[in-house]
């Protein structure tokens, strides 16, 4: 989080310590932390009035809030996010927690459904939160794919596999996508889909994108060389071919036809880029991620946080995820290594089984 890192860097040692102790006190007790409490724990001797001034500054920055006029302070969602990104100290996995998780696996690792059910129960018991376990993604050939628009920033991909298995996956579509563009993407993919897995489809789309780029480069080369057109767009900006004065085009219809051909290729390239992004969103994610409050639209109304990590198969492909849902004042330093260890353990068990 760049903004949070910048604010932390600009804080002096006293402000950073007050902020850290307020957040840690709140995460431990769930209660607001007052200035008099902090005078007993600060590394330097300062008055309660000085600490109150620092707290007011942190409140002005939107990092702390006050539930009551005379009460102490608690971290805001923004403050929690900055703490998690910049100040959270993640410890090693507690030995007792590790033993409890290991014990639930049992000896019958061939029963994946049973194993995941035991893992879910273990996570709930160890963390005293709600557990989230997503079963392994299916890597069989796909028979049909469909994208369904669910409204603002939500969409569903329906995958029907050749063996009859059906999966529904929620995702956030790229900006500017419409129901009709999603239908076009599905139609294009279904024309390529026979005998291919989701990973195979991604490879095929990338090949299509590379092919279109080469075709555009070849057609545009003469126009750029003669000074009629110029490339624009660097880095992440969209590539565009800017034509300088249509009156100066090559004589005859050939010039216009060539430009139309390039324009159609650009349109095709953009559509394929969108389709590639759809596929990436359908199976992306890596590392332990923490969603606080409204950052996760599934749990924003309950003021909850989600700590989640994907697990991988023997080919290092992400095939599922495990996580813990709890109040925003989760003990993140303890929960993160539990989720991380559990995800790695499930990944190893499934890899050994396969």
Coordinates of C-alpha atoms in Angstrom, one line a residue:
X1 CA 0.0 0.0 0.0
X2 CA 2.0 3.0 -1.3
X3 CA -0.1 5.7 0.5
X4 CA 0.1 3.9 3.9
X5 CA 3.9 3.4 3.5
X6 CA 4.3 7.1 2.7
X7 CA 2.3 8.1 5.9
X8 CA 4.3 5.7 8.0
X9 CA 7.6 7.1 6.7
X10 CA 6.6 10.6 7.4
X11 CA 5.6 9.8 11.1
X12 CA 8.1 10.5 13.8
X13 CA 9.0 7.7 16.3
X14 CA 6.5 8.9 18.9
X15 CA 3.5 9.0 16.5
X16 CA 4.4 5.6 15.1
X17 CA 4.7 4.1 18.5
X18 CA 1.3 5.6 19.7
X19 CA -0.4 4.4 16.5
X20 CA 1.1 0.9 16.9
X21 CA 0.2 0.6 20.6
X22 CA -3.4 1.8 20.0
X23 CA -3.9 -0.8 17.3
X24 CA -2.2 -3.6 19.3
X25 CA -4.2 -2.8 22.4
X26 CA -7.5 -2.7 20.4
X27 CA -6.7 -6.1 18.7
X28 CA -6.0 -7.7 22.0
X29 CA -9.0 -6.3 24.0
X30 CA -11.5 -5.0 21.5
X31 CA -11.7 -1.8 23.7
X32 CA -10.7 1.8 22.9
X33 CA -7.2 2.7 24.1
X34 CA -6.8 5.9 26.2
X35 CA -3.9 8.3 26.7
X36 CA -3.5 7.4 30.3
X37 CA -3.1 3.7 29.4
X38 CA -0.4 4.6 26.9
X39 CA 1.6 6.7 29.4
X40 CA 2.3 3.4 31.3
X41 CA 3.6 1.5 28.2
X42 CA 5.4 4.1 26.0
X43 CA 9.1 3.7 25.6
X44 CA 9.7 7.4 26.6
X45 CA 8.2 9.3 29.5
X46 CA 5.5 11.6 28.0
X47 CA 2.4 13.2 29.5
X48 CA -1.2 12.1 28.8
X49 CA -1.7 15.5 27.2
X50 CA 1.1 15.0 24.7
X51 CA -0.3 11.6 23.8
X52 CA -3.8 13.1 23.3
X53 CA -2.3 15.6 20.9
X54 CA -0.6 12.8 18.9
X55 CA -3.9 10.8 18.9
X56 CA -5.7 13.9 17.5
X57 CA -3.2 14.1 14.7
X58 CA -3.6 10.4 13.9
X59 CA -7.4 10.9 14.0
X60 CA -7.1 13.8 11.5
X61 CA -5.1 11.5 9.2
X62 CA -8.1 9.0 9.3
X63 CA -6.1 6.3 11.1
X64 CA -7.8 6.4 14.5
X65 CA -11.4 7.0 15.5
X66 CA -13.2 7.8 18.7
X67 CA -16.4 5.8 19.4
X68 CA -17.4 8.2 22.2
X69 CA -16.4 11.8 23.0
X70 CA -14.6 10.9 26.2
X71 CA -13.4 7.5 25.3
X72 CA -10.0 6.4 24.0
X73 CA -9.3 5.7 20.3
X74 CA -9.7 2.6 18.1
X75 CA -8.1 2.1 14.6
X76 CA -10.3 2.9 11.6
X77 CA -10.4 0.4 8.7
X78 CA -7.8 2.6 6.9
X79 CA -5.6 2.5 10.1
X80 CA -5.9 -1.3 10.3
X81 CA -4.9 -1.7 6.7
X82 CA -1.8 0.5 7.2
X83 CA -0.9 -1.4 10.4
X84 CA -1.2 -4.8 8.6
X85 CA 0.8 -3.6 5.6
X86 CA 3.5 -1.7 7.4
X87 CA 3.8 -2.6 11.1
X88 CA 2.4 -6.1 11.6
X89 CA 4.9 -8.5 13.1
X90 CA 4.0 -12.1 12.0
X91 CA 5.3 -14.7 14.3
X92 CA 6.2 -18.3 13.8
X93 CA 3.4 -20.9 13.9
X94 CA 2.6 -21.9 17.5
X95 CA 3.6 -25.5 18.1
X96 CA 0.2 -26.3 19.7
X97 CA -1.7 -24.9 16.7
X98 CA 0.5 -26.9 14.3
X99 CA -0.2 -30.1 16.2
X100 CA -3.9 -29.5 16.3
X101 CA -4.0 -29.0 12.5
X102 CA -1.8 -32.0 11.8
X103 CA -3.9 -34.3 14.0
X104 CA -7.1 -33.6 12.0
X105 CA -5.7 -34.9 8.7
X106 CA -6.0 -38.5 9.7
X107 CA -4.4 -41.3 7.7
X108 CA -7.0 -41.5 4.8
X109 CA -5.5 -38.8 2.6
X110 CA -7.1 -40.3 -0.5
X111 CA -10.5 -38.9 0.6
X112 CA -10.0 -35.3 -0.4
X113 CA -13.5 -34.2 0.6
X114 CA -13.1 -35.7 4.0
X115 CA -9.7 -34.2 4.4
X116 CA -10.9 -30.7 3.5
X117 CA -13.8 -31.0 5.9
X118 CA -11.4 -31.9 8.7
X119 CA -9.2 -29.0 7.8
X120 CA -12.2 -26.7 7.9
X121 CA -13.1 -27.9 11.4
X122 CA -9.5 -27.6 12.6
X123 CA -9.2 -24.0 11.3
X124 CA -12.4 -23.0 13.1
X125 CA -11.3 -24.7 16.3
X126 CA -7.8 -23.3 16.4
X127 CA -8.7 -19.7 15.3
X128 CA -12.2 -19.5 16.9
X129 CA -13.3 -18.0 13.6
X130 CA -15.3 -19.2 10.6
X131 CA -13.2 -21.2 8.2
X132 CA -13.2 -21.0 4.4
X133 CA -12.0 -23.9 2.3
X134 CA -12.3 -23.9 -1.4
X135 CA -12.0 -27.3 -3.0
X136 CA -9.4 -28.1 -5.6
X137 CA -10.1 -26.5 -9.0
X138 CA -11.0 -29.0 -11.7
X139 CA -8.3 -29.3 -14.4
X140 CA -10.2 -31.6 -16.8
X141 CA -11.0 -30.4 -20.4
X142 CA -13.8 -27.8 -20.5
X143 CA -16.9 -28.4 -22.6
X144 CA -18.6 -25.0 -22.2
X145 CA -17.9 -21.6 -20.6
X146 CA -20.3 -18.8 -19.8
X147 CA -19.8 -15.4 -18.2
X148 CA -22.8 -14.0 -16.3
X149 CA -23.0 -10.3 -15.3
X150 CA -24.3 -10.0 -11.7
X151 CA -24.4 -6.2 -11.5
X152 CA -21.8 -3.7 -10.3
X153 CA -18.3 -5.1 -10.1
X154 CA -19.5 -8.7 -9.8
X155 CA -19.6 -11.5 -12.4
X156 CA -19.9 -15.3 -12.5
X157 CA -18.0 -17.7 -14.8
X158 CA -19.8 -21.0 -15.3
X159 CA -17.4 -23.8 -16.3
X160 CA -18.9 -27.1 -17.6
X161 CA -16.3 -29.8 -17.8
X162 CA -16.2 -32.7 -20.3
X163 CA -16.6 -35.2 -17.4
X164 CA -19.9 -33.5 -16.3
X165 CA -18.4 -31.5 -13.4
X166 CA -19.8 -27.9 -13.2
X167 CA -18.1 -25.0 -11.3
X168 CA -19.3 -21.5 -10.7
X169 CA -16.7 -18.9 -9.8
X170 CA -17.2 -15.3 -8.7
X171 CA -14.9 -12.6 -10.0
X172 CA -14.6 -8.8 -10.6
X173 CA -14.7 -8.2 -14.3
X174 CA -12.3 -5.7 -16.0
X175 CA -13.6 -2.1 -16.1
X176 CA -15.9 -1.2 -18.9
X177 CA -17.2 -4.7 -19.6
X178 CA -20.9 -5.2 -20.6
X179 CA -23.1 -8.2 -20.8
X180 CA -22.7 -8.2 -24.6
X181 CA -18.9 -8.1 -24.4
X182 CA -19.0 -11.0 -21.9
X183 CA -21.2 -13.0 -24.3
X184 CA -18.7 -12.3 -27.2
X185 CA -15.8 -13.5 -25.0
X186 CA -17.7 -16.7 -24.1
X187 CA -18.6 -17.3 -27.8
X188 CA -14.9 -16.9 -28.8
X189 CA -13.7 -19.3 -26.1
X190 CA -16.3 -21.9 -26.8
X191 CA -15.1 -22.0 -30.4
X192 CA -11.6 -22.9 -29.2
X193 CA -12.5 -25.0 -26.2
X194 CA -12.7 -28.6 -27.4
X195 CA -10.3 -30.8 -25.5
X196 CA -8.6 -27.8 -23.6
X197 CA -8.3 -27.1 -19.9
X198 CA -8.5 -23.6 -18.5
X199 CA -4.7 -23.3 -18.6
X200 CA -4.6 -24.6 -22.2
X201 CA -7.1 -21.8 -23.1
X202 CA -4.9 -19.2 -21.6
X203 CA -2.0 -20.4 -23.7
X204 CA -4.1 -20.4 -26.8
X205 CA -5.3 -16.8 -26.2
X206 CA -1.7 -15.5 -25.6
X207 CA -0.7 -17.1 -28.9
X208 CA -3.6 -15.3 -30.6
X209 CA -2.5 -12.0 -29.1
X210 CA 1.1 -12.4 -30.2
X211 CA 0.0 -13.3 -33.7
X212 CA -2.2 -10.1 -33.9
X213 CA 0.7 -8.0 -32.7
X214 CA 3.0 -9.4 -35.4
X215 CA 0.4 -8.8 -38.1
X216 CA -0.2 -5.2 -37.0
X217 CA 3.6 -4.6 -36.9
X218 CA 4.0 -6.0 -40.4
X219 CA 1.2 -3.9 -41.9
X220 CA 2.2 -0.7 -40.1
X221 CA 5.9 -0.8 -40.9
X222 CA 5.7 0.9 -44.3
X223 CA 3.4 3.6 -43.0
X224 CA 5.7 4.4 -40.1
X225 CA 8.8 4.3 -42.3
X226 CA 7.3 6.8 -44.8
X227 CA 6.2 9.2 -42.0
X228 CA 2.5 8.8 -42.7
X229 CA 1.9 7.3 -39.2
X230 CA 3.5 7.1 -35.8
X231 CA 3.2 4.6 -32.9
X232 CA 2.1 6.0 -29.5
X233 CA 1.6 4.4 -26.2
X234 CA 4.3 3.2 -23.8
X235 CA 4.4 0.9 -20.8
X236 CA 0.9 0.0 -19.7
X237 CA -0.7 2.6 -22.0
X238 CA -2.7 1.2 -25.0
X239 CA -0.8 0.9 -28.2
X240 CA -2.1 3.1 -31.0
X241 CA -1.1 4.0 -34.6
X242 CA -1.7 7.7 -35.2
X243 CA -2.2 8.7 -38.8
X244 CA -0.9 12.1 -39.9
X245 CA -3.3 13.8 -42.3
X246 CA -5.5 11.5 -44.4
X247 CA -5.0 13.8 -47.3
X248 CA -1.3 12.8 -47.5
X249 CA -2.1 9.1 -47.7
X250 CA -0.7 6.9 -50.5
X251 CA -2.7 7.5 -53.7
X252 CA -5.5 5.0 -54.6
X253 CA -7.7 2.9 -52.4
X254 CA -4.9 0.8 -51.1
X255 CA -4.0 3.2 -48.4
X256 CA -7.5 3.4 -46.9
X257 CA -7.9 -0.4 -47.1
X258 CA -4.7 -1.0 -45.3
X259 CA -5.6 1.4 -42.5
X260 CA -9.0 -0.3 -42.1
X261 CA -7.3 -3.6 -41.9
X262 CA -4.9 -2.3 -39.2
X263 CA -7.9 -0.8 -37.3
X264 CA -9.8 -4.1 -37.4
X265 CA -6.7 -5.9 -36.1
X266 CA -6.4 -3.4 -33.2
X267 CA -10.0 -4.1 -32.3
X268 CA -9.4 -7.8 -32.4
X269 CA -6.3 -7.5 -30.3
X270 CA -8.1 -5.5 -27.6
X271 CA -10.9 -8.1 -27.5
X272 CA -8.4 -10.9 -27.1
X273 CA -6.6 -8.9 -24.3
X274 CA -10.0 -8.6 -22.5
X275 CA -10.6 -12.4 -22.9
X276 CA -7.1 -13.1 -21.5
X277 CA -7.9 -10.9 -18.5
X278 CA -11.2 -12.8 -18.0
X279 CA -9.3 -16.1 -17.9
X280 CA -6.7 -14.7 -15.5
X281 CA -9.3 -13.4 -13.1
X282 CA -11.0 -16.8 -13.1
X283 CA -8.0 -18.5 -11.5
X284 CA -5.7 -15.8 -10.1
X285 CA -4.3 -15.3 -6.6
X286 CA -1.1 -16.0 -4.7
X287 CA 0.2 -15.7 -1.1
X288 CA -1.7 -14.9 2.1
X289 CA -4.0 -12.0 1.5
X290 CA -5.9 -10.0 4.2
X291 CA -9.2 -8.3 3.3
X292 CA -10.4 -5.8 6.0
X293 CA -14.0 -4.8 6.3
X294 CA -15.4 -3.3 3.1
X295 CA -12.3 -4.4 1.1
X296 CA -14.1 -7.7 0.8
X297 CA -17.6 -7.1 -0.6
X298 CA -18.8 -10.6 0.6
X299 CA -18.3 -9.6 4.3
X300 CA -18.4 -5.8 4.3
X301 CA -21.8 -5.6 6.1
X302 CA -20.7 -7.6 9.1
X303 CA -17.4 -5.7 9.8
X304 CA -15.4 -8.8 9.3
X305 CA -11.9 -9.6 8.0
X306 CA -10.8 -12.4 5.7
X307 CA -7.3 -14.0 5.9
X308 CA -6.9 -16.3 2.9
X309 CA -4.2 -18.2 1.1
X310 CA -4.3 -20.3 -2.1
X311 CA -2.8 -23.8 -2.2
X312 CA -1.1 -25.4 -5.2
X313 CA -0.7 -28.8 -6.8
X314 CA 2.6 -30.5 -7.8
X315 CA 2.8 -28.4 -11.0
X316 CA 2.6 -25.2 -8.9
X317 CA -0.8 -24.3 -10.2
X318 CA -3.3 -22.7 -7.8
X319 CA -6.1 -25.1 -7.3
X320 CA -8.0 -23.9 -4.2
X321 CA -7.8 -21.8 -1.1
X322 CA -8.2 -21.9 2.7
X323 CA -9.0 -19.0 5.0
X324 CA -10.4 -17.6 8.2
X325 CA -13.2 -15.1 8.6
X326 CA -13.5 -13.2 11.8
X327 CA -14.0 -9.7 13.3
X328 CA -11.7 -6.9 12.1
X329 CA -9.8 -7.1 15.4
X330 CA -8.4 -10.5 14.5
X331 CA -5.0 -11.4 15.9
X332 CA -3.5 -11.1 12.5
X333 CA 0.0 -11.9 13.7
X334 CA -1.2 -15.3 14.8
X335 CA -3.8 -16.1 12.1
X336 CA -1.5 -15.4 9.1
X337 CA 1.0 -18.2 9.9
X338 CA -1.8 -20.6 10.7
X339 CA -3.5 -20.0 7.3
X340 CA -0.2 -20.0 5.5
X341 CA 0.8 -23.4 7.0
X342 CA -2.6 -24.9 6.4
X343 CA -2.6 -23.9 2.8
X344 CA 0.9 -25.4 2.2
X345 CA -0.1 -28.6 4.1
X346 CA -3.2 -29.1 2.0
X347 CA -1.2 -28.4 -1.2
X348 CA 1.4 -31.1 -0.2
X349 CA -1.3 -33.7 0.7
X350 CA -3.1 -33.2 -2.7
X351 CA 0.2 -33.3 -4.6
X352 CA 1.2 -36.6 -2.8
X353 CA -2.2 -38.1 -3.6
X354 CA -1.8 -37.3 -7.3

